[in-house]
Coordinates of C-alpha atoms and ligand atoms in Angstrom, one line a residue:
M17 CA 0.0 0.0 0.0
P18 CA 1.8 3.2 -1.1
D19 CA 2.0 6.1 1.3
T20 CA 0.5 8.6 -1.2
T21 CA -0.9 8.2 -4.7
Y22 CA -1.1 10.5 -7.7
D23 CA -2.3 10.0 -11.3
A24 CA 1.2 11.1 -12.5
V25 CA 4.5 11.0 -10.6
I26 CA 7.5 12.9 -11.9
V27 CA 11.1 12.2 -10.9
G28 CA 13.2 15.3 -10.8
G29 CA 11.9 18.9 -10.2
G30 CA 14.1 20.7 -12.8
T31 CA 13.1 22.4 -16.0
K32 CA 11.5 19.3 -17.6
G33 CA 9.8 18.1 -14.5
L34 CA 8.2 21.5 -13.7
F35 CA 7.1 22.3 -17.2
L36 CA 5.7 18.8 -17.8
A37 CA 3.8 18.9 -14.5
M38 CA 2.1 22.1 -15.7
Y39 CA 0.8 20.3 -18.8
L40 CA -0.2 17.1 -17.1
A41 CA -2.2 19.0 -14.5
R42 CA -3.9 21.6 -16.6
Y43 CA -4.3 19.9 -20.0
G44 CA -4.1 16.2 -18.9
G45 CA -6.5 16.8 -15.9
M46 CA -4.2 14.7 -13.7
S47 CA -3.2 14.9 -10.0
V48 CA 0.6 15.3 -10.1
G49 CA 3.4 14.9 -7.6
V50 CA 6.9 16.1 -8.5
F51 CA 9.8 14.6 -6.5
E52 CA 13.1 16.5 -6.3
R53 CA 16.3 15.4 -4.6
R54 CA 17.6 18.8 -3.7
H55 CA 16.4 21.4 -1.2
E56 CA 14.5 23.4 -3.9
S57 CA 12.9 22.9 -7.2
G58 CA 14.4 24.3 -10.4
G59 CA 17.4 22.1 -11.3
G60 CA 19.2 24.0 -14.0
L61 CA 16.8 26.9 -13.6
A62 CA 19.0 28.2 -10.9
G63 CA 20.0 31.7 -9.8
E64 CA 22.0 31.6 -6.6
E65 CA 23.7 34.2 -4.4
S66 CA 26.9 32.2 -4.8
A67 CA 29.5 34.9 -5.5
A68 CA 28.4 37.2 -2.6
P69 CA 25.1 37.9 -0.8
G70 CA 22.7 40.0 -2.9
F71 CA 24.4 39.1 -6.3
T72 CA 22.3 36.7 -8.4
G73 CA 24.4 34.3 -10.4
N74 CA 22.7 32.1 -13.0
I75 CA 24.9 29.1 -12.3
H76 CA 23.3 26.7 -14.7
A77 CA 21.5 28.5 -17.4
T78 CA 21.5 32.0 -18.6
M79 CA 21.5 31.9 -22.4
L80 CA 17.8 31.8 -23.5
Y81 CA 16.2 32.3 -26.9
L82 CA 12.8 33.7 -27.7
H83 CA 12.1 30.9 -30.1
Q84 CA 13.5 28.0 -28.1
H85 CA 12.7 28.3 -24.4
W86 CA 9.3 29.3 -23.2
M87 CA 7.1 30.0 -26.2
Q88 CA 4.8 27.1 -25.5
L89 CA 4.4 28.2 -21.9
W90 CA 3.7 31.8 -22.9
R91 CA 1.0 30.4 -25.3
D92 CA -0.6 27.8 -23.0
F93 CA -0.1 29.4 -19.5
P94 CA -0.6 33.2 -19.9
E95 CA 0.0 33.7 -16.2
F96 CA 3.5 32.2 -16.4
E97 CA 4.7 35.5 -17.9
E98 CA 2.7 37.5 -15.3
Y99 CA 4.2 35.4 -12.5
G100 CA 7.7 36.3 -13.7
G101 CA 8.6 34.1 -16.7
Q102 CA 9.9 37.2 -18.5
V103 CA 13.0 37.9 -20.6
D104 CA 15.0 40.9 -21.6
Q105 CA 17.9 41.6 -23.9
H106 CA 21.3 43.4 -23.8
V107 CA 22.1 46.0 -26.5
C108 CA 24.7 43.6 -28.1
I109 CA 23.9 40.0 -28.4
N110 CA 27.1 38.4 -29.5
G111 CA 30.5 40.0 -29.7
A112 CA 34.2 39.4 -29.7
I113 CA 37.4 41.4 -29.0
F114 CA 40.6 40.2 -30.6
A115 CA 43.7 41.3 -28.6
D116 CA 46.2 40.8 -31.4
T117 CA 44.5 43.0 -34.0
E118 CA 42.7 45.3 -31.4
K119 CA 39.5 44.8 -33.4
S120 CA 36.0 44.1 -32.1
L121 CA 32.9 42.7 -33.8
V122 CA 29.4 42.7 -32.4
T123 CA 25.8 41.8 -33.5
Y124 CA 22.8 43.5 -32.0
S125 CA 19.7 42.3 -30.3
T126 CA 16.3 42.4 -32.0
K127 CA 15.2 44.7 -29.2
H128 CA 17.8 47.3 -30.1
D129 CA 18.2 46.6 -33.8
P130 CA 14.9 45.3 -35.3
T131 CA 16.1 45.4 -38.9
Q132 CA 19.6 44.2 -38.1
E133 CA 21.1 47.1 -40.0
R134 CA 23.3 48.0 -37.0
S135 CA 24.7 44.5 -36.9
A136 CA 25.4 44.6 -40.6
Q137 CA 27.1 48.0 -40.3
N138 CA 29.4 46.6 -37.6
I139 CA 30.2 43.4 -39.5
A140 CA 30.9 45.4 -42.7
K141 CA 33.8 47.2 -40.9
I142 CA 35.5 43.8 -41.1
S143 CA 33.9 42.2 -44.2
E144 CA 31.2 43.7 -46.5
R145 CA 30.5 40.2 -47.8
D146 CA 29.8 38.8 -44.3
A147 CA 27.5 41.8 -43.6
E148 CA 25.5 41.0 -46.8
L149 CA 25.2 37.4 -45.9
W150 CA 24.0 38.3 -42.4
L151 CA 21.2 40.5 -43.8
K152 CA 20.3 37.9 -46.4
V153 CA 19.7 35.2 -43.8
W154 CA 17.9 37.6 -41.4
E155 CA 15.4 38.4 -44.2
V156 CA 14.3 34.8 -44.4
R157 CA 14.2 34.3 -40.7
E158 CA 10.5 33.4 -40.5
P159 CA 10.6 29.9 -42.0
L160 CA 13.9 29.3 -40.2
I161 CA 12.6 30.2 -36.8
K162 CA 9.4 28.3 -37.4
A163 CA 11.5 25.2 -38.2
I164 CA 13.5 25.6 -35.0
C165 CA 10.3 26.2 -32.9
M166 CA 9.2 22.8 -34.2
S167 CA 12.5 21.1 -33.2
Y168 CA 11.6 22.1 -29.6
S169 CA 8.0 21.1 -29.9
T170 CA 7.7 17.9 -31.9
I171 CA 8.3 14.2 -31.1
P172 CA 11.4 13.5 -33.3
T173 CA 11.3 11.3 -36.3
V174 CA 14.1 10.0 -38.5
G175 CA 14.5 12.5 -41.3
G176 CA 12.0 14.9 -39.6
A177 CA 14.5 17.7 -39.1
M178 CA 15.7 17.6 -42.7
A179 CA 12.0 17.8 -43.9
R180 CA 11.4 20.8 -41.5
Y181 CA 14.4 22.7 -43.0
Q182 CA 13.3 22.2 -46.6
R183 CA 11.2 25.3 -46.6
P184 CA 13.9 27.6 -45.1
L185 CA 16.4 26.2 -47.5
E186 CA 14.1 27.0 -50.4
A187 CA 13.6 30.5 -49.0
L188 CA 17.4 31.0 -48.9
A189 CA 17.8 29.6 -52.4
E190 CA 15.2 32.2 -53.6
K191 CA 17.6 34.8 -52.2
G192 CA 20.4 33.4 -54.2
M193 CA 22.0 31.5 -51.4
K194 CA 21.8 27.9 -52.3
L195 CA 23.4 25.8 -49.7
D196 CA 25.2 22.8 -51.0
P197 CA 23.9 19.6 -49.2
V198 CA 27.5 18.8 -48.3
F199 CA 27.2 21.5 -45.6
G200 CA 25.1 19.0 -43.6
S201 CA 28.0 16.7 -43.2
Y202 CA 30.6 19.4 -42.5
S203 CA 31.9 20.1 -39.0
C204 CA 30.9 23.5 -37.6
L205 CA 34.4 24.8 -38.0
R206 CA 34.7 23.7 -41.6
A207 CA 31.3 25.2 -42.5
A208 CA 32.1 28.5 -40.9
K209 CA 35.4 28.7 -42.8
E210 CA 33.6 28.3 -46.1
L211 CA 30.6 30.5 -45.3
W212 CA 32.2 33.5 -43.7
E213 CA 34.9 35.5 -45.3
S214 CA 36.6 37.1 -42.3
K215 CA 38.5 35.1 -39.7
E216 CA 36.8 37.3 -37.0
M217 CA 33.3 36.3 -38.2
Q218 CA 34.3 32.6 -38.4
K219 CA 35.6 32.7 -34.9
L220 CA 32.6 34.5 -33.5
M221 CA 30.2 32.1 -35.1
V222 CA 32.1 29.0 -34.0
R223 CA 32.6 30.1 -30.4
L224 CA 28.8 30.7 -30.1
A225 CA 28.1 27.3 -31.7
M226 CA 30.3 25.8 -28.9
S227 CA 28.2 27.5 -26.2
R228 CA 25.1 26.3 -27.9
G229 CA 26.2 22.7 -27.7
A230 CA 28.0 21.9 -30.9
D231 CA 31.0 19.7 -30.9
I232 CA 32.8 22.0 -33.4
L233 CA 35.1 19.2 -34.8
A234 CA 32.4 16.6 -35.2
A235 CA 31.0 15.9 -38.7
G236 CA 27.4 16.9 -39.1
G237 CA 27.3 20.1 -37.2
G238 CA 27.8 22.3 -40.2
M239 CA 24.4 24.0 -40.5
A240 CA 24.6 25.5 -37.0
S241 CA 27.5 27.9 -37.7
G242 CA 26.1 29.4 -40.9
L243 CA 22.5 28.8 -41.7
L244 CA 21.0 29.4 -38.3
E245 CA 23.0 32.0 -36.6
P246 CA 22.1 35.3 -38.4
A247 CA 18.4 34.4 -38.1
T248 CA 18.5 33.4 -34.4
Q249 CA 21.3 35.2 -32.6
P250 CA 19.4 38.5 -32.4
L251 CA 16.8 36.5 -30.4
M252 CA 19.1 35.6 -27.6
C253 CA 17.8 36.8 -24.2
F254 CA 18.1 36.3 -20.5
Q255 CA 15.6 35.8 -17.6
V256 CA 14.6 39.0 -15.9
G257 CA 15.8 39.0 -12.2
G258 CA 17.7 35.6 -12.6
T259 CA 16.9 32.3 -14.1
H260 CA 15.4 30.9 -10.9
Q261 CA 12.5 33.4 -11.4
A262 CA 11.3 31.0 -14.1
A263 CA 11.1 28.2 -11.7
H264 CA 9.2 30.4 -9.2
A265 CA 6.8 31.3 -12.0
A266 CA 6.3 27.6 -12.9
H267 CA 5.8 26.8 -9.2
R268 CA 3.1 29.4 -8.8
V269 CA 1.2 27.9 -11.8
L270 CA 1.6 24.4 -10.3
I271 CA 0.3 25.6 -6.9
R272 CA -2.7 27.1 -8.6
D273 CA -3.4 23.8 -10.4
G274 CA -3.0 21.7 -7.2
V275 CA 0.3 20.1 -8.1
K276 CA 2.5 19.0 -5.1
A277 CA 6.2 19.7 -5.7
W278 CA 8.2 17.8 -3.0
T279 CA 11.8 18.7 -2.2
N280 CA 14.5 16.7 -0.3
C281 CA 13.0 13.5 -1.8
E282 CA 15.6 11.5 -3.6
V283 CA 14.0 8.8 -5.8
D284 CA 15.6 5.4 -5.6
K285 CA 13.5 3.1 -7.8
V286 CA 10.5 3.0 -10.1
I287 CA 8.1 0.3 -8.8
I288 CA 7.5 -2.1 -11.6
E289 CA 4.9 -4.9 -11.5
N290 CA 4.4 -7.2 -14.5
G291 CA 6.2 -4.9 -16.8
T292 CA 4.1 -1.8 -15.8
A293 CA 5.2 1.2 -13.7
K294 CA 3.1 1.5 -10.6
G295 CA 4.9 4.2 -8.7
I296 CA 8.3 5.1 -7.1
R297 CA 10.2 4.3 -4.0
L298 CA 12.2 7.1 -2.3
K299 CA 15.6 6.6 -0.7
D300 CA 14.0 6.6 2.7
G301 CA 11.7 3.7 1.7
T302 CA 8.5 5.8 1.3
E303 CA 6.4 4.5 -1.6
I304 CA 4.4 6.8 -3.9
G305 CA 1.8 5.2 -6.1
A306 CA 1.1 6.3 -9.7
R307 CA -2.4 5.5 -11.0
R308 CA -1.5 6.3 -14.6
V309 CA 2.0 7.3 -15.4
V310 CA 5.6 7.7 -14.0
I311 CA 8.0 10.1 -15.8
S312 CA 11.7 10.3 -15.2
T313 CA 13.5 13.6 -16.0
L314 CA 16.9 12.2 -15.0
S315 CA 19.8 11.1 -17.2
P316 CA 19.3 8.1 -19.5
Q317 CA 21.9 6.2 -17.3
Q318 CA 20.0 7.0 -14.1
L319 CA 16.7 6.0 -15.7
C320 CA 17.9 2.7 -17.0
F321 CA 20.4 1.6 -14.4
D322 CA 19.1 3.1 -11.1
L323 CA 15.4 3.7 -11.5
I324 CA 14.4 0.7 -13.8
G325 CA 17.3 -1.8 -13.2
K326 CA 19.2 -3.8 -15.8
E327 CA 17.0 -6.9 -15.1
H328 CA 14.1 -5.2 -17.0
L329 CA 16.1 -4.2 -20.1
N330 CA 17.4 -6.1 -23.0
S331 CA 21.2 -6.4 -23.7
Q332 CA 21.2 -4.0 -26.6
I333 CA 19.6 -1.2 -24.6
I334 CA 22.1 -1.8 -21.7
R335 CA 25.1 -1.7 -24.1
R336 CA 23.9 1.4 -25.9
I337 CA 23.3 3.3 -22.6
E338 CA 26.8 2.2 -21.3
L339 CA 28.4 3.7 -24.5
L340 CA 26.7 7.1 -24.3
E341 CA 29.2 9.9 -24.9
S342 CA 29.3 12.9 -22.6
D343 CA 32.8 14.3 -22.3
S344 CA 32.9 17.2 -24.7
L345 CA 30.3 19.7 -23.4
C346 CA 31.9 20.5 -20.0
I347 CA 32.2 24.1 -18.9
A348 CA 33.3 26.3 -16.1
W349 CA 30.9 29.1 -15.3
Y350 CA 32.3 31.5 -12.7
Q351 CA 30.2 34.2 -11.1
W352 CA 32.0 37.4 -10.2
A353 CA 30.5 39.9 -7.7
L354 CA 32.1 43.3 -8.6
H355 CA 32.3 46.9 -7.5
E356 CA 32.4 48.1 -11.1
A357 CA 31.2 46.5 -14.3
P358 CA 34.0 45.6 -16.7
K359 CA 35.0 48.6 -18.9
Y360 CA 36.5 47.5 -22.1
K361 CA 39.4 49.5 -23.7
L362 CA 37.7 49.2 -27.1
A363 CA 34.5 50.6 -25.8
Q364 CA 36.2 53.9 -26.6
V365 CA 35.5 52.9 -30.2
N366 CA 32.2 51.1 -29.7
P367 CA 30.6 51.8 -26.3
D368 CA 28.1 49.0 -26.9
L369 CA 30.8 46.5 -26.0
N370 CA 30.1 47.2 -22.4
D371 CA 26.5 45.9 -22.7
A372 CA 26.9 42.5 -24.4
N373 CA 25.1 39.3 -23.6
W374 CA 27.9 37.1 -24.9
L375 CA 31.3 38.6 -25.4
D376 CA 34.3 36.5 -26.5
L377 CA 37.7 37.5 -25.3
H378 CA 40.1 36.1 -27.8
L379 CA 43.9 36.6 -27.8
D380 CA 43.9 36.2 -31.6
N381 CA 41.5 36.0 -34.5
D382 CA 42.5 32.5 -35.6
P383 CA 39.5 30.2 -35.5
D384 CA 41.8 27.2 -35.2
S385 CA 42.6 28.2 -31.6
L386 CA 39.1 26.9 -30.9
A387 CA 40.1 23.6 -32.4
R388 CA 43.3 23.5 -30.4
E389 CA 41.3 24.2 -27.2
A390 CA 38.9 21.3 -28.1
Y391 CA 41.8 18.9 -28.8
W392 CA 43.4 19.6 -25.3
R393 CA 40.1 18.9 -23.7
K394 CA 39.7 15.6 -25.7
L395 CA 43.0 14.6 -24.2
G396 CA 41.6 15.3 -20.8
K397 CA 43.9 18.3 -20.3
M398 CA 43.2 21.9 -19.4
P399 CA 44.0 24.1 -22.4
P400 CA 47.0 26.4 -21.8
F401 CA 46.6 30.1 -21.3
E402 CA 47.2 30.9 -25.0
D403 CA 44.4 28.6 -26.1
L404 CA 41.8 29.9 -23.6
N405 CA 38.7 31.4 -25.4
P406 CA 36.4 32.6 -22.6
V407 CA 33.1 34.3 -23.0
V408 CA 32.0 37.0 -20.5
W409 CA 28.7 38.8 -19.7
C410 CA 27.4 41.2 -17.1
H411 CA 23.6 41.0 -16.8
S412 CA 23.5 43.7 -14.1
V413 CA 24.3 46.2 -16.8
A414 CA 21.0 45.4 -18.5
D415 CA 19.0 44.4 -15.4
P416 CA 19.9 46.0 -12.1
R417 CA 18.0 43.2 -10.2
Y418 CA 21.1 41.0 -10.6
A419 CA 23.2 43.0 -8.1
P420 CA 22.9 45.4 -5.1
V421 CA 22.5 49.1 -6.1
G422 CA 25.7 50.4 -7.8
K423 CA 27.4 47.0 -7.9
H424 CA 27.6 44.3 -10.6
L425 CA 27.5 40.6 -11.3
A426 CA 29.6 39.4 -14.2
S427 CA 30.2 35.8 -15.3
H428 CA 32.5 33.9 -17.6
E429 CA 32.4 30.6 -19.5
Q430 CA 35.4 28.5 -20.4
F431 CA 35.2 25.0 -21.8
M432 CA 37.1 22.5 -19.6
P433 CA 37.9 18.8 -19.5
P434 CA 35.2 16.5 -18.1
A435 CA 34.8 16.1 -14.3
T436 CA 36.3 12.6 -14.5
A437 CA 39.6 14.0 -15.9
F438 CA 40.9 15.1 -12.4
S439 CA 40.7 14.1 -8.8
E440 CA 39.0 16.4 -6.3
R441 CA 42.4 17.8 -5.1
E442 CA 43.3 18.6 -8.7
W443 CA 40.0 20.3 -9.3
L444 CA 40.5 22.5 -6.2
A445 CA 43.9 23.6 -7.5
L446 CA 42.7 24.1 -11.0
K447 CA 39.8 26.2 -9.9
K448 CA 42.1 28.7 -8.2
Q449 CA 44.6 28.8 -11.0
H450 CA 41.8 29.3 -13.5
A451 CA 40.5 32.3 -11.6
E452 CA 44.0 33.8 -11.7
D453 CA 44.3 33.1 -15.4
I454 CA 40.9 34.6 -16.2
M455 CA 41.7 37.8 -14.2
K456 CA 45.0 38.2 -16.1
L457 CA 43.3 37.7 -19.5
W458 CA 40.2 39.9 -18.7
Q459 CA 42.5 42.7 -17.6
M460 CA 44.1 42.8 -21.0
F461 CA 40.7 43.7 -22.4
A462 CA 39.2 45.6 -19.5
P463 CA 41.9 47.2 -17.3
N464 CA 39.5 47.7 -14.3
M465 CA 39.2 43.9 -13.9
T466 CA 41.7 43.7 -11.0
W467 CA 41.3 41.7 -7.8
D468 CA 40.5 45.0 -6.0
N469 CA 37.4 45.2 -8.1
V470 CA 36.2 41.7 -7.0
I471 CA 33.9 41.4 -4.0
G472 CA 33.5 37.6 -4.3
V473 CA 33.8 34.8 -6.8
D474 CA 32.0 31.5 -7.2
S475 CA 34.1 29.0 -9.1
N476 CA 31.7 26.6 -10.8
T477 CA 33.5 23.8 -12.8
P478 CA 32.3 20.5 -14.4
Y479 CA 33.2 19.0 -11.0
D480 CA 30.8 21.3 -9.2
V481 CA 28.1 20.7 -11.8
L482 CA 27.9 17.2 -10.3
R483 CA 25.7 18.7 -7.7
L484 CA 22.9 17.9 -10.2
K485 CA 23.3 14.1 -10.2
N486 CA 21.7 13.9 -13.6
M487 CA 24.8 15.7 -15.1
A488 CA 27.1 12.9 -13.9
P489 CA 29.6 11.4 -14.5
N490 CA 31.3 14.2 -16.5
G491 CA 29.4 17.4 -15.5
N492 CA 28.2 17.8 -19.1
W493 CA 25.8 20.7 -19.2
N494 CA 23.8 19.0 -21.9
V495 CA 23.9 15.6 -20.1
L496 CA 25.0 14.0 -23.4
D497 CA 27.2 15.3 -26.3
N498 CA 25.4 16.4 -29.4
V499 CA 26.9 14.0 -31.9
P500 CA 24.7 12.7 -34.8
H501 CA 24.1 9.3 -33.2
Q502 CA 22.9 11.0 -30.0
S503 CA 20.7 13.6 -31.7
G504 CA 17.0 13.9 -32.8
A505 CA 15.3 10.6 -33.3
Y506 CA 18.4 8.8 -31.9
R507 CA 18.7 10.7 -28.6
P508 CA 19.6 9.2 -26.2
I509 CA 19.3 5.9 -28.1
P510 CA 16.7 4.9 -30.7
E511 CA 14.9 2.6 -28.3
L512 CA 14.1 5.5 -25.9
A513 CA 14.0 8.4 -28.3
H514 CA 10.2 8.9 -28.3
Y515 CA 10.0 9.5 -24.6
R516 CA 8.5 6.0 -24.2
T517 CA 10.4 3.2 -22.4
P518 CA 10.1 -0.6 -22.6
I519 CA 8.1 -0.4 -19.3
K520 CA 4.4 0.3 -19.7
N521 CA 3.3 3.7 -18.3
L522 CA 6.9 4.8 -17.8
Y523 CA 8.3 7.7 -19.8
G524 CA 11.6 9.4 -19.9
T525 CA 12.6 13.0 -20.8
G526 CA 15.4 15.4 -19.8
S527 CA 18.5 16.9 -21.4
G528 CA 19.4 13.5 -22.7
W529 CA 16.4 13.4 -25.0
S530 CA 15.7 15.3 -28.2
G531 CA 14.9 19.0 -27.6
G532 CA 16.1 18.6 -24.1
G533 CA 19.6 20.2 -23.9
G534 CA 19.0 23.4 -22.1
T535 CA 16.1 24.8 -20.1
V536 CA 13.9 24.1 -23.1
G537 CA 10.9 22.1 -24.5
A538 CA 11.4 18.4 -23.8
G539 CA 8.9 18.5 -21.0
Y540 CA 6.3 19.6 -23.6
M541 CA 7.4 17.1 -26.2
C542 CA 7.1 14.3 -23.6
Y543 CA 3.6 15.5 -22.7
K544 CA 2.8 15.2 -26.4
A545 CA 3.8 11.5 -26.3
I546 CA 1.8 10.8 -23.2
A547 CA -1.2 12.8 -24.5
E548 CA -1.1 10.7 -27.7
D549 CA -1.0 7.4 -25.8
M550 CA -3.5 8.3 -23.1
D551 CA -5.8 10.6 -25.1
L552 CA -5.2 13.7 -22.9
G553 CA -5.9 17.3 -23.8
K554 CA -4.0 18.6 -26.8
P555 CA -3.7 22.4 -26.6
W556 CA -1.7 22.5 -29.9
L557 CA -4.9 21.3 -31.7
E558 CA -7.1 24.1 -30.3
P559 CA -8.1 26.7 -32.8
G560 CA -5.6 29.5 -33.0
K561 CA -2.9 27.3 -31.4
E562 CA -1.8 25.5 -34.6
E563 CA 2.0 24.9 -34.7
P564 CA 4.4 26.4 -35.8
D565 CA 2.3 29.6 -36.4
S566 CA 1.1 30.0 -32.8
L567 CA 4.7 29.5 -31.5
Y568 CA 6.1 32.0 -34.0
E569 CA 3.3 34.5 -32.9
Q570 CA 4.6 34.3 -29.3
V571 CA 8.2 35.0 -30.5
I572 CA 7.0 38.0 -32.4
R573 CA 4.7 39.2 -29.6
V574 CA 7.6 39.2 -27.0
E575 CA 10.0 40.7 -29.5
K576 CA 7.6 43.6 -30.2
K577 CA 7.1 44.1 -26.5
L578 CA 10.9 44.4 -26.0
Q579 CA 11.2 46.8 -29.0
Q580 CA 8.3 48.9 -27.7
S581 CA 10.0 49.2 -24.3
V582 CA 12.9 50.9 -26.1
V583 CA 10.6 53.4 -27.8
E584 CA 8.9 54.1 -24.4
K585 CA 12.2 54.6 -22.6
K586 CA 13.4 57.1 -25.3
L587 CA 10.0 59.0 -25.0
Q588 CA 10.4 59.2 -21.2
Q589 CA 14.0 60.5 -21.6
S590 CA 12.9 63.1 -24.1
V591 CA 10.1 64.3 -21.7
K592 CA 12.6 64.6 -18.9
V593 CA 14.9 66.7 -21.1
Ligands
FAD11 C1 27.2 25.5 -16.2 C2 26.0 25.3 -17.0 C3 25.5 26.2 -17.9 C4 24.3 26.1 -18.6 N1 23.9 27.1 -19.4 C5 22.7 27.0 -20.0 C6 22.2 28.1 -20.7 O1 22.8 29.1 -20.8 N2 21.0 27.9 -21.3 C7 20.2 26.8 -21.2 O2 19.1 26.7 -21.7 N3 20.7 25.7 -20.5 C8 21.9 25.8 -19.9 N4 22.4 24.7 -19.2 C9 21.7 23.5 -19.2 C10 20.5 23.4 -18.4 O3 20.8 23.8 -17.1 C11 20.0 22.0 -18.4 O4 20.0 21.5 -19.7 C12 18.6 21.9 -17.9 O5 18.5 22.4 -16.6 C13 18.1 20.5 -18.0 O6 16.8 20.4 -17.5 P1 16.4 19.0 -16.9 O7 15.0 19.1 -16.3 O8 16.6 18.0 -17.9 O9 17.4 18.8 -15.8 P2 17.6 19.6 -14.4 O10 17.1 21.0 -14.6 O11 19.0 19.3 -14.0 O12 16.6 18.9 -13.4 C14 16.8 17.5 -13.0 C15 16.5 17.5 -11.5 O13 16.5 16.2 -11.1 C16 17.0 16.1 -9.8 N5 17.4 14.8 -9.5 C17 18.6 14.1 -9.8 N6 18.6 12.9 -9.4 C18 17.4 12.7 -8.7 C19 16.8 11.7 -8.0 N7 17.4 10.5 -7.9 N8 15.6 11.9 -7.4 C20 15.0 13.1 -7.5 N9 15.5 14.1 -8.1 C21 16.7 13.9 -8.7 C22 18.1 17.1 -9.8 O14 18.5 17.6 -8.6 C23 17.5 18.2 -10.7 O15 16.9 19.2 -9.9 C24 23.6 24.9 -18.4 C25 24.0 23.9 -17.6 C26 25.2 24.1 -16.9 C27 25.7 23.0 -15.9

């Protein structure tokens, strides 16, 4: 006899767990219990005062996109936005400073540059041809963005992604930009070198593709660095007030719909009887019954080996799960509590550099230094100083809620070897050394970045990322690497890729599933599979909610809102004058 019973029981209270619970309760009409191991819900939707009290650091997720992250929630739960699921944008979206040539390059957000003319003008200073290409792709962004919206909203099928990109490819061809199909098999680095004329643009595109989860050396990642970036980069955004606000907003929706989100409840096993999931057992022995469905949002390894158990799986599934690759997307994200925001030397030429969402600090403009950095990591070694390619940002410049009045919270990202590459003692030493290296490097670009300017620092490495057990063993931010055999309809393995498992009434989702890497839509996609199987409510079939149009409408609605806020601010300023 279980201690408590729900219609649906969700294992893990992170992004996927919370968003899936919203759908199961409101559109599936189910009673739902969410069971989270840590002291609070949110998982990767974290914003912690880790660098110093009062400074909000997004320690697990900060890079959001209007067309990837919450468009389904904005459409299906209007109060999510009202409760705080809101985004904003910096002036510059993506940028880079190159120390050797003393050049900079930036692209602008859709909020501050609705036509992308400003981005094009800036790119043209380095290459007119690259600027032209930028505008050409931006002009056909609608079919591209719709295709991407669907990648985060559809149960994957073999060949489905290629079919989705057919229309955008035709639109590009109409503009005279016919992409040779060979691009699909290029690596990101190779594609960028062919598409973009200037080394600076090549490096800017490839470094961003790294942050977005591309293994830049792996065959098959080619489209990301060319086709998608100009259409999507200007839509990059961040969560107002810290990423955890999105978890709070989701939680408020859940409370309203009667969902119970439990914390400090580590799940040990799924209870399986006659091949059917009947509930879960917590580490403390408590049993929770599930009348209709159990969903795991943990890693594929946890799902198969811990929650289900090898005795319920065939040998092919076991072998494939054992062979999953996860050692290339491992990053350090440090949070820096500062007296002053970084002031870049080259801001004398372009002041917008001081307000960038994603700013690369490169010692040179050679895109191959990104390859060298990746090779070091593949060897399990920390790249040397000359091959570091960090990205920095300072959200408090755009949103004062991130830091106490007059102070600032900056962050940096540097790719690192996997958590398993070093012992705990070695990680502790590396963390300190890396802080010193980054300060030395940052100072070359922003002279005010001295230790005197630092109030506190939180050194978050792949080793620390293991605090989220589902990111073990390597501390991979994406749980699994994005290589072709672990993508789309093959992610994590073909047998589990449709969110269903060999156990009846047991489903799996999370970053290890298609559409899951990041604080994005795999909860929604998993709901689609459950709704199909159990004949639950299907909001996407309601009039006015047809996909992809209704998702694209949300993107444009929020984009317009952001653009309108700039107009209103200018009006207010002119009234004051
Ligand atoms: C350093 C870093 C930077 C990142 N940057 C970005 C970014 O900029 N943008 C972006 O979109 N994404 C980013 N991500 C990725 C993002 O955080 C994750 O992809 C996302 O949170 C995954 O959602 P999820 O629900 O699958 O897993 P999580 O959000 O991790 O949720 C899973 C939950 O399950 C819990 N859990 C684990 N084991 C158990 C158990 N046995 N019982 C009960 N609960 C359990 C965990 O504690 C966790 O809360 C980043 C990640 C890292 C580490």
